[in-house]
PDB file of C-alpha atoms in Angstrom:
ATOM      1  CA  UNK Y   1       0.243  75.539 -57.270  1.00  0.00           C
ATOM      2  CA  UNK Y   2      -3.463  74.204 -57.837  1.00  0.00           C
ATOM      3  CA  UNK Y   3      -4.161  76.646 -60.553  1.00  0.00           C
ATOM      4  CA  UNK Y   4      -0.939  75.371 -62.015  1.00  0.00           C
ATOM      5  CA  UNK Y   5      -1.240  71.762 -61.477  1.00  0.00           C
ATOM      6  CA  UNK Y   6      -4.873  71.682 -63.180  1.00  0.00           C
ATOM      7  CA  UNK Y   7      -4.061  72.790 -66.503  1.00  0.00           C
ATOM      8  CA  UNK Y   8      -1.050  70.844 -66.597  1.00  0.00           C
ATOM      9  CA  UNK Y   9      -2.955  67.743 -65.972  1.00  0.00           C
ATOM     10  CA  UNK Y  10      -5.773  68.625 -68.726  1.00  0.00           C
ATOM     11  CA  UNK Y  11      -2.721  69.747 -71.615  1.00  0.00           C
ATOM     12  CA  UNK Y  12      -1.649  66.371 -70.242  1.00  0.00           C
ATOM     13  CA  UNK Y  13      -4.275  64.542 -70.921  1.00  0.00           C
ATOM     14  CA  UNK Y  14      -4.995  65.946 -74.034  1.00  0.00           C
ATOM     15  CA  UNK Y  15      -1.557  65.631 -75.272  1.00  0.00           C
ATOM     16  CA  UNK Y  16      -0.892  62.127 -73.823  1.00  0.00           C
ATOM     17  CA  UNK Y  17      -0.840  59.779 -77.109  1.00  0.00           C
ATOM     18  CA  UNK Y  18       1.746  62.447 -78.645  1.00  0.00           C
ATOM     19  CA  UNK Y  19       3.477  62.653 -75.972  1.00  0.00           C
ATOM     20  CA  UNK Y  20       4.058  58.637 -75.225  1.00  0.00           C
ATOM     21  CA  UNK Y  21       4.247  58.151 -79.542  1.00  0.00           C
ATOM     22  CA  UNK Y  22       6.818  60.656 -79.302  1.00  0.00           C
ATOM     23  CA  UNK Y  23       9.146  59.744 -75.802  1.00  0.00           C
ATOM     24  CA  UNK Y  24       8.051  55.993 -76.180  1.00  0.00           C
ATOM     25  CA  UNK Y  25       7.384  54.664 -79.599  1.00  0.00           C
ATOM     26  CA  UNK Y  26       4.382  53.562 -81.034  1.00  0.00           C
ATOM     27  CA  UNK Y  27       4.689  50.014 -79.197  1.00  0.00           C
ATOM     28  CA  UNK Y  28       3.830  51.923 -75.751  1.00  0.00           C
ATOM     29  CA  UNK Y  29       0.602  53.360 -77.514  1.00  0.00           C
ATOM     30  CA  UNK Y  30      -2.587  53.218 -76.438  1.00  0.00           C
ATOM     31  CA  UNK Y  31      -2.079  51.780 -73.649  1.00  0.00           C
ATOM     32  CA  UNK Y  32       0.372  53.964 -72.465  1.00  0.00           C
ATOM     33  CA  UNK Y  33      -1.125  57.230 -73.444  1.00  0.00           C
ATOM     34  CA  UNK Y  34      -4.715  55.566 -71.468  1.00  0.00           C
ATOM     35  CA  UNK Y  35      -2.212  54.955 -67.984  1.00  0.00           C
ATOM     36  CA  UNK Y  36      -0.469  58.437 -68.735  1.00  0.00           C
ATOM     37  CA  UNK Y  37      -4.452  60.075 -68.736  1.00  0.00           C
ATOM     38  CA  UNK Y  38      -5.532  58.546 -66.092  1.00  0.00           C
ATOM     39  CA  UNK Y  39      -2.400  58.364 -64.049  1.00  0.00           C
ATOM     40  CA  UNK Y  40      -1.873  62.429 -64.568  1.00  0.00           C
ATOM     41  CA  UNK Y  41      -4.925  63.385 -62.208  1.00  0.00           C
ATOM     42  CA  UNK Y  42      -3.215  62.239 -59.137  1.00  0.00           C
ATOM     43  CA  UNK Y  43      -1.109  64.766 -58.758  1.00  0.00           C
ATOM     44  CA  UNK Y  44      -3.475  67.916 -58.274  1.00  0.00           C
ATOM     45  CA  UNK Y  45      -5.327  65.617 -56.154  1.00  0.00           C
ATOM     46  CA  UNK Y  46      -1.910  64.683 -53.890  1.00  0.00           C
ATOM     47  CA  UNK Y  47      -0.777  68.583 -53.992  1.00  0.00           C
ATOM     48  CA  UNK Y  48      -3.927  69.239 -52.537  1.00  0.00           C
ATOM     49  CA  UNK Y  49      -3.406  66.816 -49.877  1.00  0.00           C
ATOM     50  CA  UNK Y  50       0.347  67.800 -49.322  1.00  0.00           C
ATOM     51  CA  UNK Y  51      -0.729  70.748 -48.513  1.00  0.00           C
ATOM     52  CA  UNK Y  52      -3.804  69.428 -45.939  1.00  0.00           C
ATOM     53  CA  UNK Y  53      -1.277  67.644 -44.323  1.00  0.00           C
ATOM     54  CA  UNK Y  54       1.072  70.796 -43.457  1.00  0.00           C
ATOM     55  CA  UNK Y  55      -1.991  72.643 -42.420  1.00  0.00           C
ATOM     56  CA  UNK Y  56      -2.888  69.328 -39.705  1.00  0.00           C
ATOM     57  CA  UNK Y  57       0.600  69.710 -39.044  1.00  0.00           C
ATOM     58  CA  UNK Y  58      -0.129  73.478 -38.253  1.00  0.00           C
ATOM     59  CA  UNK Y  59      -3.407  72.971 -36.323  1.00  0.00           C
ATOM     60  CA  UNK Y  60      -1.020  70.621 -33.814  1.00  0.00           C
ATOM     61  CA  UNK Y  61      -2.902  67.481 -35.455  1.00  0.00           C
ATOM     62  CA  UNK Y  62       0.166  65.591 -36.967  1.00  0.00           C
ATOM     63  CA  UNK Y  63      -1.195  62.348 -35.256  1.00  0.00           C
ATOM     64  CA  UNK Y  64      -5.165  63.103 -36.994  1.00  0.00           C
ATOM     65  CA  UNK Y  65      -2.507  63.352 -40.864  1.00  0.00           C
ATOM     66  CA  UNK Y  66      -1.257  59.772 -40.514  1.00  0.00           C
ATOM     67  CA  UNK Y  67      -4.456  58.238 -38.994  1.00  0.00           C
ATOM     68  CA  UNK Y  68      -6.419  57.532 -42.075  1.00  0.00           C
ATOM     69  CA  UNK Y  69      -3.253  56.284 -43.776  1.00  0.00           C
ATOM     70  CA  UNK Y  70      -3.523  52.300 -42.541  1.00  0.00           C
ATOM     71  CA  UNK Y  71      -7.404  52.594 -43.570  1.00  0.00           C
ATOM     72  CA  UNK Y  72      -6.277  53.843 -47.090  1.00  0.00           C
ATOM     73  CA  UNK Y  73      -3.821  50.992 -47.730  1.00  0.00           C
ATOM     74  CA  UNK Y  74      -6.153  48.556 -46.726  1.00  0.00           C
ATOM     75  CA  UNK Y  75      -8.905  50.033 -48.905  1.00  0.00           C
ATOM     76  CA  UNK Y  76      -6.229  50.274 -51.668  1.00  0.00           C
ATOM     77  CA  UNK Y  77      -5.032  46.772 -51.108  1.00  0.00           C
ATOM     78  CA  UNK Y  78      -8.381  45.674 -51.259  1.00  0.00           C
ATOM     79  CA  UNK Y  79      -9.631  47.596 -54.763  1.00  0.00           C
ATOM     80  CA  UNK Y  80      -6.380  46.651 -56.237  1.00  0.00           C
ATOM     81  CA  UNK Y  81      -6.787  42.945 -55.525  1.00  0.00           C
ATOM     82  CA  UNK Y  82     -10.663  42.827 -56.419  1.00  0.00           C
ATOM     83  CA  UNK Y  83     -10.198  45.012 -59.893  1.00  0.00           C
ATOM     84  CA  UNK Y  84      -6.570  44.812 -61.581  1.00  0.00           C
ATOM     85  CA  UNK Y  85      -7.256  41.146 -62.559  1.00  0.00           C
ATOM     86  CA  UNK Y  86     -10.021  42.421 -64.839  1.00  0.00           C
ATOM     87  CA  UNK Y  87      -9.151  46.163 -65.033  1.00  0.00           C
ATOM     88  CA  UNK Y  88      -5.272  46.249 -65.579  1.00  0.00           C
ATOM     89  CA  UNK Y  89      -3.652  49.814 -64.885  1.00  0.00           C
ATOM     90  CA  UNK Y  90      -6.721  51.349 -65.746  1.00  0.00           C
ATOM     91  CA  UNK Y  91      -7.836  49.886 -61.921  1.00  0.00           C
ATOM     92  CA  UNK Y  92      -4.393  50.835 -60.565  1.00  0.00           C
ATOM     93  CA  UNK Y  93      -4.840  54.760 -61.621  1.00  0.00           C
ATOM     94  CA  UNK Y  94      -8.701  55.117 -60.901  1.00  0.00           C
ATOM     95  CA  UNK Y  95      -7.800  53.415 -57.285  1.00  0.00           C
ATOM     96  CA  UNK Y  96      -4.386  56.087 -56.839  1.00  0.00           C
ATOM     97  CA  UNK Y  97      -7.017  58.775 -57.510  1.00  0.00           C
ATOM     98  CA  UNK Y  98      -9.795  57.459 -55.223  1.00  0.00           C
ATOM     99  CA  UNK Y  99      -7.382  57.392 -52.190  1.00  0.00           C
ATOM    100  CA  UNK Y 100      -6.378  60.909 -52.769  1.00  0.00           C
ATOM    101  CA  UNK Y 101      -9.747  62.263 -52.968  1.00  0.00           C
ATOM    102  CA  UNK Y 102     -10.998  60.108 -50.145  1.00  0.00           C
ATOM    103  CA  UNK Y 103      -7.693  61.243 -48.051  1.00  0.00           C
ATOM    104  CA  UNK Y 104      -9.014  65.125 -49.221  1.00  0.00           C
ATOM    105  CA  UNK Y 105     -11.876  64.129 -47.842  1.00  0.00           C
ATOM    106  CA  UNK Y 106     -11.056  62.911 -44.143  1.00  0.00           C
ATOM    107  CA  UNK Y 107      -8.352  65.658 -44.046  1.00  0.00           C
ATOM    108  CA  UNK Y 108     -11.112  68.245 -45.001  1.00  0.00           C
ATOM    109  CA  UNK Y 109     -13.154  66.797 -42.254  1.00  0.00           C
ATOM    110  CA  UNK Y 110     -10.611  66.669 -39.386  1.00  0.00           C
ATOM    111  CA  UNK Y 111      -9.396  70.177 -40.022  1.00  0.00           C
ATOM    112  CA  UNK Y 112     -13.303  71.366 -40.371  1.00  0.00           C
ATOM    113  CA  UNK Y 113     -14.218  69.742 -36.974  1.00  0.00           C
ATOM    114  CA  UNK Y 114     -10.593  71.381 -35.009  1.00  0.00           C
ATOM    115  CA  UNK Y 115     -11.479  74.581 -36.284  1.00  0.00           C
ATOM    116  CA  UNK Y 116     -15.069  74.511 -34.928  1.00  0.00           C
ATOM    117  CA  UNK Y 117     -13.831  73.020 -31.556  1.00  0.00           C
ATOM    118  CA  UNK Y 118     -12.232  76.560 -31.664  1.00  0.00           C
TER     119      UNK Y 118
END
């Protein structure tokens, strides 16, 4: 699905002020087509971590897939209250992608450390 997803999310990007002009209008451009850019690279990012998740699942570490989760929303709570007010939805995207990589991350890490507990 990765090799998929990443292309998808570059033609995406690429293609984002034609695509809002044409489903939206002009009155959703740029700003739309700058949200729909940013916004886009979440999703090979949470694919990758859908997939983490089944594999902690797998392991027999379902409760080491939801620990990081009240971290993240406190992390996210806290970047979305410090830059919105001065960022907009450019904040909101950047932070959506930040969590996912950063929940890569500590997946990554608790799956490394089970598999060389053996």
């Amino acid at each position: 699905m990765l090799p998929l997803a990443l292309p998808i999310a570059a033609l995406t990007t690429f293609s984002a002020y034609f695509l809002i002009g044409l489903l939206g209008g002009s009155e959703f451009l740029p700003h739309g087509a700058i949200a729909l850019q940013i916004i886009i690279w979440s999703i090979p990012f949470g694919w990758l971590n859908s997939v983490t998740n089944y594999v902690l699942i797998g392991l027999g570490l379902k409760a080491c897939s939801r620990a990081p989760l009240p971290w993240l929303l406190d992390s996210m709570s806290s970047q979305t209250g410090i830059f919105i007010p001065r960022y907009s939805y450019v904040a909101a995207g950047v932070t959506t992608i930040l969590s996912e990589v950063v929940l890569r991350w500590l997946s990554s890490t608790t799956i490394c450390a089970s598999v060389c507990r053996g």
